[in-house]
Tab-separated table of C-alpha atoms in Angstrom:
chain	number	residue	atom	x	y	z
I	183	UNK	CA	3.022	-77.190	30.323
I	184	UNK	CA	-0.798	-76.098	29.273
I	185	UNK	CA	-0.970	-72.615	28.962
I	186	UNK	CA	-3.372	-70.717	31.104
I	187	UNK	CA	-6.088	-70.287	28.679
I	188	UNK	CA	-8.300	-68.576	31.228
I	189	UNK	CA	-12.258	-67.880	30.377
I	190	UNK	CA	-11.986	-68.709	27.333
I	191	UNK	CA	-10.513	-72.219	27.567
I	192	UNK	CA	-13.501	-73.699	26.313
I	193	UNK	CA	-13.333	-71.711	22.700
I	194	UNK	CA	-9.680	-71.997	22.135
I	195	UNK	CA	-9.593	-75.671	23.031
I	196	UNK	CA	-12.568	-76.825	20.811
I	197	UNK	CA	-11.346	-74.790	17.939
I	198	UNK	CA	-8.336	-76.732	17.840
I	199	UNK	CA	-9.496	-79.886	18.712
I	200	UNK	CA	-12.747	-79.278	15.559
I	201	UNK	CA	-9.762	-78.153	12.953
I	202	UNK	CA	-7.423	-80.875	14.035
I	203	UNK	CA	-10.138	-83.096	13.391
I	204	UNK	CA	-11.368	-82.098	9.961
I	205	UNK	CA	-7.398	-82.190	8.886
I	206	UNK	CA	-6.988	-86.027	10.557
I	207	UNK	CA	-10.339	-86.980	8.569
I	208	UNK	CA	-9.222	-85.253	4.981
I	209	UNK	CA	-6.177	-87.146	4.906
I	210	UNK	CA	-7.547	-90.343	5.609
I	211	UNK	CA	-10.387	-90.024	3.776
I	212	UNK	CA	-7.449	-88.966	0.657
I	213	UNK	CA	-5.267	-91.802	1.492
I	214	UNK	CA	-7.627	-94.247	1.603
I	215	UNK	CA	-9.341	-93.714	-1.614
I	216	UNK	CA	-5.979	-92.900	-3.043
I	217	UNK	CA	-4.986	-96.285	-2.357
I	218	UNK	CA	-8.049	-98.083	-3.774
I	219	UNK	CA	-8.027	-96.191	-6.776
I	220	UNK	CA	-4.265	-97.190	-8.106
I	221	UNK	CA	-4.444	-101.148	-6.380
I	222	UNK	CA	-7.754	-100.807	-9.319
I	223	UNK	CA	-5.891	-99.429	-11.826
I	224	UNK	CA	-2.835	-102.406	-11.209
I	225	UNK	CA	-5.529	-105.067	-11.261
I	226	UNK	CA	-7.093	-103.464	-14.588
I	227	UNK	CA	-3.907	-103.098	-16.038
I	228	UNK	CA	-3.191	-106.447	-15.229
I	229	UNK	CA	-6.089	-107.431	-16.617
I	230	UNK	CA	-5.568	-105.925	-19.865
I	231	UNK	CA	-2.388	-107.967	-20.608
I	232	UNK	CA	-2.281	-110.466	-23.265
I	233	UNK	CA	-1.214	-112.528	-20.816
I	234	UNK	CA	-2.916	-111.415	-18.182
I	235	UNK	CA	-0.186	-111.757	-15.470
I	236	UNK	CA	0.154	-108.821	-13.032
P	221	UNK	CA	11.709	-77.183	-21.054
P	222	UNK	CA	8.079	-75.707	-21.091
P	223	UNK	CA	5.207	-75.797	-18.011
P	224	UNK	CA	2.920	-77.409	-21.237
P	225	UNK	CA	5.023	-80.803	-20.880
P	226	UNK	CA	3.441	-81.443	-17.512
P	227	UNK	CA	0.373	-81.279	-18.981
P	228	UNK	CA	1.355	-85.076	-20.078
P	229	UNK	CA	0.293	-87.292	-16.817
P	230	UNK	CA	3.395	-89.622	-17.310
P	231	UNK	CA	5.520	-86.888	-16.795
P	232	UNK	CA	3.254	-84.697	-14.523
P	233	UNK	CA	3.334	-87.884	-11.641
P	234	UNK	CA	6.805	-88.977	-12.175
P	235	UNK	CA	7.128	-84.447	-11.140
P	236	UNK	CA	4.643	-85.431	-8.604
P	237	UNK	CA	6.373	-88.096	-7.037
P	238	UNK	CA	10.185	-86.141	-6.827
P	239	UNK	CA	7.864	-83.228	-4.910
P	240	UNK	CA	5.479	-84.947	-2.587
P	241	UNK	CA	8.068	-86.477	-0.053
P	242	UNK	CA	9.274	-83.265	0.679
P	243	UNK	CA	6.091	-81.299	0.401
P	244	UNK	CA	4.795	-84.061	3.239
P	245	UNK	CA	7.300	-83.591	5.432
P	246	UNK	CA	7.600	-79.356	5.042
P	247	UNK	CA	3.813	-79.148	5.974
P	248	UNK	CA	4.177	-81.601	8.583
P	249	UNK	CA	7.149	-79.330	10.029
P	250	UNK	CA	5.423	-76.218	9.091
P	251	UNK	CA	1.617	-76.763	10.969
P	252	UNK	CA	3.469	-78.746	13.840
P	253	UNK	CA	6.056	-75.580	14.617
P	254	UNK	CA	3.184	-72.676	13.674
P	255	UNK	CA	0.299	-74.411	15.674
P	256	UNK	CA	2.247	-75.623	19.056
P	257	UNK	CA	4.437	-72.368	18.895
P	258	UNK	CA	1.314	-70.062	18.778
P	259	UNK	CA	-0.386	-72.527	21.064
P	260	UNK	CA	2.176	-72.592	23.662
P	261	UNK	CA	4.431	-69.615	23.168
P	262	UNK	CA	2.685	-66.625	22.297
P	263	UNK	CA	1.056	-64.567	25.021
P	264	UNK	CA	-2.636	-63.676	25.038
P	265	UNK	CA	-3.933	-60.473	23.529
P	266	UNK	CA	-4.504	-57.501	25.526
P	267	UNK	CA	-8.177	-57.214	24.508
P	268	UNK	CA	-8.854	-60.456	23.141
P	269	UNK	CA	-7.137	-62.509	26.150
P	270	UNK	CA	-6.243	-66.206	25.086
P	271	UNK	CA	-9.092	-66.592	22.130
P	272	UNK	CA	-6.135	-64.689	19.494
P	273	UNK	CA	-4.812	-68.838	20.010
P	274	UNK	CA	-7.288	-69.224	17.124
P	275	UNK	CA	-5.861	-66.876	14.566
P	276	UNK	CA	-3.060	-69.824	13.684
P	277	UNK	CA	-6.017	-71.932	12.599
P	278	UNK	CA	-8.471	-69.465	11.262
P	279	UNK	CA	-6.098	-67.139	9.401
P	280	UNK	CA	-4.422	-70.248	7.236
P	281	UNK	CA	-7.793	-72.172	7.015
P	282	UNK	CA	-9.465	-69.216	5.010
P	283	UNK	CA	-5.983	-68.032	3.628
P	284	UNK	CA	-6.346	-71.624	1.519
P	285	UNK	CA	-9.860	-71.632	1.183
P	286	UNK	CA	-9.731	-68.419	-1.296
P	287	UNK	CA	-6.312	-69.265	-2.390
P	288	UNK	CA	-7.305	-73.066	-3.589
P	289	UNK	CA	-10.273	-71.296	-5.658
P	290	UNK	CA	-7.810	-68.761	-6.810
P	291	UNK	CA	-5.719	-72.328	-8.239
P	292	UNK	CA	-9.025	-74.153	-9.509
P	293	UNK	CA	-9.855	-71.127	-11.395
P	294	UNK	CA	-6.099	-71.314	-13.368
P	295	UNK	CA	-6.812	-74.806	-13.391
P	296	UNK	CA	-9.933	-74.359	-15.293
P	297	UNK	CA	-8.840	-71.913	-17.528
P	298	UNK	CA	-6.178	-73.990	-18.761
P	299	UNK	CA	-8.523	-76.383	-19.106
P	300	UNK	CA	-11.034	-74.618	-20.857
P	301	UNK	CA	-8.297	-72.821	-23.234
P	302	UNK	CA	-5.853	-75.487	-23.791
P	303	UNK	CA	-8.128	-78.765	-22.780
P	304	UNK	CA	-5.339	-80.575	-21.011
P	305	UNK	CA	-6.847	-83.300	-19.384
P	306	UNK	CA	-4.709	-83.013	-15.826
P	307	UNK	CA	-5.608	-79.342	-15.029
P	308	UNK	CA	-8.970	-79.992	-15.112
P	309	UNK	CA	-8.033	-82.836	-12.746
P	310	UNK	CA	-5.680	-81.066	-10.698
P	311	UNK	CA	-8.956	-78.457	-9.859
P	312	UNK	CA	-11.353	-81.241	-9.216
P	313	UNK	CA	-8.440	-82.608	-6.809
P	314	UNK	CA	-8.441	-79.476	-5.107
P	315	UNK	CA	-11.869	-78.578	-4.349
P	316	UNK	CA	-12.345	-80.528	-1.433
P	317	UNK	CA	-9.376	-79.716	0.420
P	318	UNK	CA	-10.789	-75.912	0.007
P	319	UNK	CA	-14.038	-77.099	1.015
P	320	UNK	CA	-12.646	-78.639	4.434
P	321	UNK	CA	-10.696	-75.603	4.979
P	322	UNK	CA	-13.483	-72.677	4.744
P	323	UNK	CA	-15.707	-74.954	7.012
P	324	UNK	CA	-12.709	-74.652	9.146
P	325	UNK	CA	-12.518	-70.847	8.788
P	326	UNK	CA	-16.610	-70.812	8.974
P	327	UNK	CA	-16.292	-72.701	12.502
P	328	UNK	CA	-13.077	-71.198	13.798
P	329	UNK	CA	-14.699	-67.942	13.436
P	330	UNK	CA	-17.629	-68.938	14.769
P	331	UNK	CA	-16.193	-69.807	17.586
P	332	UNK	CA	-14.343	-66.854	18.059
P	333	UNK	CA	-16.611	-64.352	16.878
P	334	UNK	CA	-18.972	-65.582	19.519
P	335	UNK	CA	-16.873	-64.293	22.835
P	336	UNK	CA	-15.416	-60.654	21.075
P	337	UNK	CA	-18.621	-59.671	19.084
P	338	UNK	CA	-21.535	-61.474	21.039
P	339	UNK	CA	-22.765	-64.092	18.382
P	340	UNK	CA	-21.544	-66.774	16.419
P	341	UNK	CA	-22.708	-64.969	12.878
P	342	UNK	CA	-23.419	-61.986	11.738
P	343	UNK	CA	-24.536	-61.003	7.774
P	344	UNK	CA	-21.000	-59.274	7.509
P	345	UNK	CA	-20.354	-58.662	4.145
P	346	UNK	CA	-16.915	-60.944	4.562
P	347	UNK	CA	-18.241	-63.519	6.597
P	348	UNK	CA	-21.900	-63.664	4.088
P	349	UNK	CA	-18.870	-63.558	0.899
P	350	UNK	CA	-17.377	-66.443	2.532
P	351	UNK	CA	-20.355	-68.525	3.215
P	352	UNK	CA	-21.314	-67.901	-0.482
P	353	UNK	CA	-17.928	-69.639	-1.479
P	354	UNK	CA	-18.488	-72.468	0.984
P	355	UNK	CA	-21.843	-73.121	-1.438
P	356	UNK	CA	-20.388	-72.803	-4.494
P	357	UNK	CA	-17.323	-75.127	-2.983
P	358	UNK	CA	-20.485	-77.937	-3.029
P	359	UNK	CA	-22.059	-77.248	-5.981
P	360	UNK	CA	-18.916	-77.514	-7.639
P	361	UNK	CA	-18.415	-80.907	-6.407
P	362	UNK	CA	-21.681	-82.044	-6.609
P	363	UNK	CA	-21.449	-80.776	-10.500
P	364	UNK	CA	-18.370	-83.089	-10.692
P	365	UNK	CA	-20.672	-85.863	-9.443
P	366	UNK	CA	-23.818	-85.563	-11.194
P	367	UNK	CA	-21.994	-85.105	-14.545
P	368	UNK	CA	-21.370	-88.660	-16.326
P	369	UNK	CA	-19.078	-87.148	-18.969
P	370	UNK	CA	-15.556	-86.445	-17.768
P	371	UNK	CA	-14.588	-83.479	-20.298
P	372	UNK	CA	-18.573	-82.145	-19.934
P	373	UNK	CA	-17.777	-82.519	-16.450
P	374	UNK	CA	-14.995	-80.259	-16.645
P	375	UNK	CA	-16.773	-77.795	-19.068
P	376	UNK	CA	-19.677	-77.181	-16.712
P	377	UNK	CA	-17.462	-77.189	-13.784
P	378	UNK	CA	-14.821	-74.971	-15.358
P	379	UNK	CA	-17.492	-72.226	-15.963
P	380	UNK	CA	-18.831	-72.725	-12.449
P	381	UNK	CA	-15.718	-71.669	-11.011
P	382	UNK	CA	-15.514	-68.961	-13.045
P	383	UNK	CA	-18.220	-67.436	-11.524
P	384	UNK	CA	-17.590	-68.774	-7.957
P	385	UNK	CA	-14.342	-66.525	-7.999
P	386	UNK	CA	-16.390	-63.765	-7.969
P	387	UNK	CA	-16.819	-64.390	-4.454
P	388	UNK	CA	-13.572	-66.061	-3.621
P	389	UNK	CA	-12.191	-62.301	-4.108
P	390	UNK	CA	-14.743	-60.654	-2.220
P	391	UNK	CA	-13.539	-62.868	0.480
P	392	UNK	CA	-10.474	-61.619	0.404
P	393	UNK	CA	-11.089	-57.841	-0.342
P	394	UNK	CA	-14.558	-57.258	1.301
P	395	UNK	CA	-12.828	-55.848	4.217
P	396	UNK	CA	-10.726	-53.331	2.408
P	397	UNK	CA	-14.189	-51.770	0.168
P	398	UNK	CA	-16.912	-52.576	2.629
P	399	UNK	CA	-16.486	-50.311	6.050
P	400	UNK	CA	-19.699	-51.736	7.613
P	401	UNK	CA	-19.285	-55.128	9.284
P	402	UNK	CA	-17.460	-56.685	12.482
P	403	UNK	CA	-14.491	-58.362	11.069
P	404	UNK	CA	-11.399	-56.508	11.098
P	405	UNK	CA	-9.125	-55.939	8.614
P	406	UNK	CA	-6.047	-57.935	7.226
P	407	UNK	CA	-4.052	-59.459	9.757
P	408	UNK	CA	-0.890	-59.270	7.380
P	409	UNK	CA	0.006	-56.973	4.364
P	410	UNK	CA	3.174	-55.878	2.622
P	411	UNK	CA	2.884	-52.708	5.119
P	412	UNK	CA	4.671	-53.401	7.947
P	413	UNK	CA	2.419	-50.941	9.907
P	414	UNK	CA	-0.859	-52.745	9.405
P	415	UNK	CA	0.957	-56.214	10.534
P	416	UNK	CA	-0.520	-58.047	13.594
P	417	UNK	CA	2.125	-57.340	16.458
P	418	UNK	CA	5.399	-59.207	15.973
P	419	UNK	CA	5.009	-61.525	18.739
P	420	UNK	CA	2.007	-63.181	16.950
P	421	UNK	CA	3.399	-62.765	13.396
P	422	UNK	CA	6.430	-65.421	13.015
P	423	UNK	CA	3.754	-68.354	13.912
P	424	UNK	CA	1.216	-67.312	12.291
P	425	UNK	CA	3.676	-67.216	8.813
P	426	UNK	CA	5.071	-70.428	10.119
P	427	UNK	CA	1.586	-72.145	10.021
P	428	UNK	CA	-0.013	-70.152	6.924
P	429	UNK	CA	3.482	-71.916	5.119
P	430	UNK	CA	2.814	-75.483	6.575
P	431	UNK	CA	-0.780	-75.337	5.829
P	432	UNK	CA	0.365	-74.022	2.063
P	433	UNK	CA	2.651	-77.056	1.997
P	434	UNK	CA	-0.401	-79.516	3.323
P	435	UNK	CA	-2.750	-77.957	0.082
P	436	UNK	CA	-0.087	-78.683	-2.484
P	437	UNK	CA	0.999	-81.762	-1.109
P	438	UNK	CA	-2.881	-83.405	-0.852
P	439	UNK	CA	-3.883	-81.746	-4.665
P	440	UNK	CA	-0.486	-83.752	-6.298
P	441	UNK	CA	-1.902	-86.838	-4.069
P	442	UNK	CA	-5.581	-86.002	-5.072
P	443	UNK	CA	-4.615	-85.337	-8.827
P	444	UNK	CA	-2.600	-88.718	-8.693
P	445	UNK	CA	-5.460	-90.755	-7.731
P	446	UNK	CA	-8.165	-88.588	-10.193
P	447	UNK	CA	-5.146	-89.602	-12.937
P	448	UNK	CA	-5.560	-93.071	-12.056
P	449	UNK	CA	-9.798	-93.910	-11.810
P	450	UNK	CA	-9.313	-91.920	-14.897
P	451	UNK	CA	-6.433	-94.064	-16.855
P	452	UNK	CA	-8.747	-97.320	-14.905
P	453	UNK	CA	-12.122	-96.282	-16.284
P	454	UNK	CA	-9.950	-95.585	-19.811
P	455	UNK	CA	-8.647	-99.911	-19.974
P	456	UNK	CA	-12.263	-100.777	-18.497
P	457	UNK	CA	-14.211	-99.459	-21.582
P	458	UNK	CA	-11.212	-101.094	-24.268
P	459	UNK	CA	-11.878	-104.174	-22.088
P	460	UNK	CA	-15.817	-104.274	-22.407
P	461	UNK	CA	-16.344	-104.908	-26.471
P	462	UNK	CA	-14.281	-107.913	-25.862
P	463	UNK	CA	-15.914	-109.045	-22.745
């Protein structure tokens, strides 16, 4: 299944595995302050209500 | 129905939403078939034995890196011309996804300059071009940072990219202008002729398109959420005189 990478296993393999994990870390890192940002802007908006019911 | 309507927020994330499912799922399709298809079905390279793995990463990693300055710069010229408040946004979405993908195209070609030219760096005038873009990439977002004032922010920051592109397009063209140096030239062009070999070419499109998907799908994502601290920091100060 693994291709024979040869002598230069060691290149090819951390390459990937360094790219792969600066991708995995973006998107969290995007989701997760994407998600914090509009659950603030419900509560504000809330907030801002005459009522002040969500 | 003009491009100018989406400069309204409403309508630019209602746009946004429609376009981001699909956009998700196409880059997720796009990076999984490029990367495991170059990865596991494309032989190695006569000279350059199984390290050529690498050009599915490093090729679409600095394709967006110039490419996303190439879209801040647009941004921020609408911006600067027009002052519509989501292009500015939309370019301060975008800068870190183009900073995470030259440090990818800084380390992938570190790592495979290292084994075909004998060191991890040389002062090449496309590699020194591209390090020069990874700088301005932080002082662009540090400007964003440091700047209290959103539309100052975006003044500053507009004009800072301005210059930056200066040496997004050397990036890109160094190669073609500058003989000295150890990178090689394009690895695609409209000439057929100068095209990588065919068995490497239909992954490498594959992933340069998923990884083109991944950018716009993260900036509509990024702009959404720089839409919303905006709109939140907007209520907040009608909130405080009451307070």
């Amino acid at each position: 299944m693994m291709p024979e990478l040869g002598k230069y296993a060691f290149e090819v393999l951390s390459a990937y595995g360094l790219s792969l994990l600066l991708i995995v870390a973006l998107l969290a890192v995007t989701l997760r302050r994407g998600r914090r940002a509009r659950a603030a802007l419900r509560q504000i908006e809330a907030e801002a209500r005459p009522d002040g019911k969500s | 129905m003009s491009i100018w309507e989406y400069a309204n927020p409403v309508r630019f994330l209602a746009l946004s939403a429609k376009v981001q499912p699909f956009a998700w799922a196409a880059a997720a399709i796009g990076i999984l078939v490029g990367l495991l298809w170059g990865f596991f079905g494309t032989p190695d390279d006569f000279r350059q034995g199984s390290t050529v793995k690498i050009i599915y990463l490093h090729v679409p990693a600095a394709w967006i890196a110039i490419n996303a300055w190439i879209m801040m710069l647009l941004a921020s010229l609408v911006w600067l011309v027009r002052r519509h408040h989501v292009s500015a946004l939309a370019a301060k979405a975008a800068a870190p996804v183009g900073l995470v993908m030259t440090v990818i195209g800084l380390l992938t070609g570190a790592i495979w300059g290292q084994p075909m030219w004998g060191t991890w760096w040389a002062w090449d005038p496309r590699l020194t071009s591209f390090l020069i873009l990874f700088l301005f990439y932080l002082g662009y977002i540090a400007l964003w940072e440091a700047v209290e004032d959103p539309d100052t922010a975006a003044d500053l920051t507009s004009v800072l990219c301005l210059v930056g592109s200066v040496f997004a397009l050397l990036s890109r063209y160094a190669v073609l202008f500058w003989s000295q140096g150890l990178h090689q030239g394009a690895s695609l062009s409209l000439d057929k002729e100068e095209n990588i070999s065919n068995v490497f070419w239909l992954p490498l499109i594959i992933s340069i398109a998923g990884f083109t998907l991944l950018f716009l799908a993260l900036v509509l994502y990024r702009t959404g959420t720089e839409i919303s601290l905006r709109r939140a920091r907007a209520i907040s100060a009608r909130l405080e005189p009451r307070g």
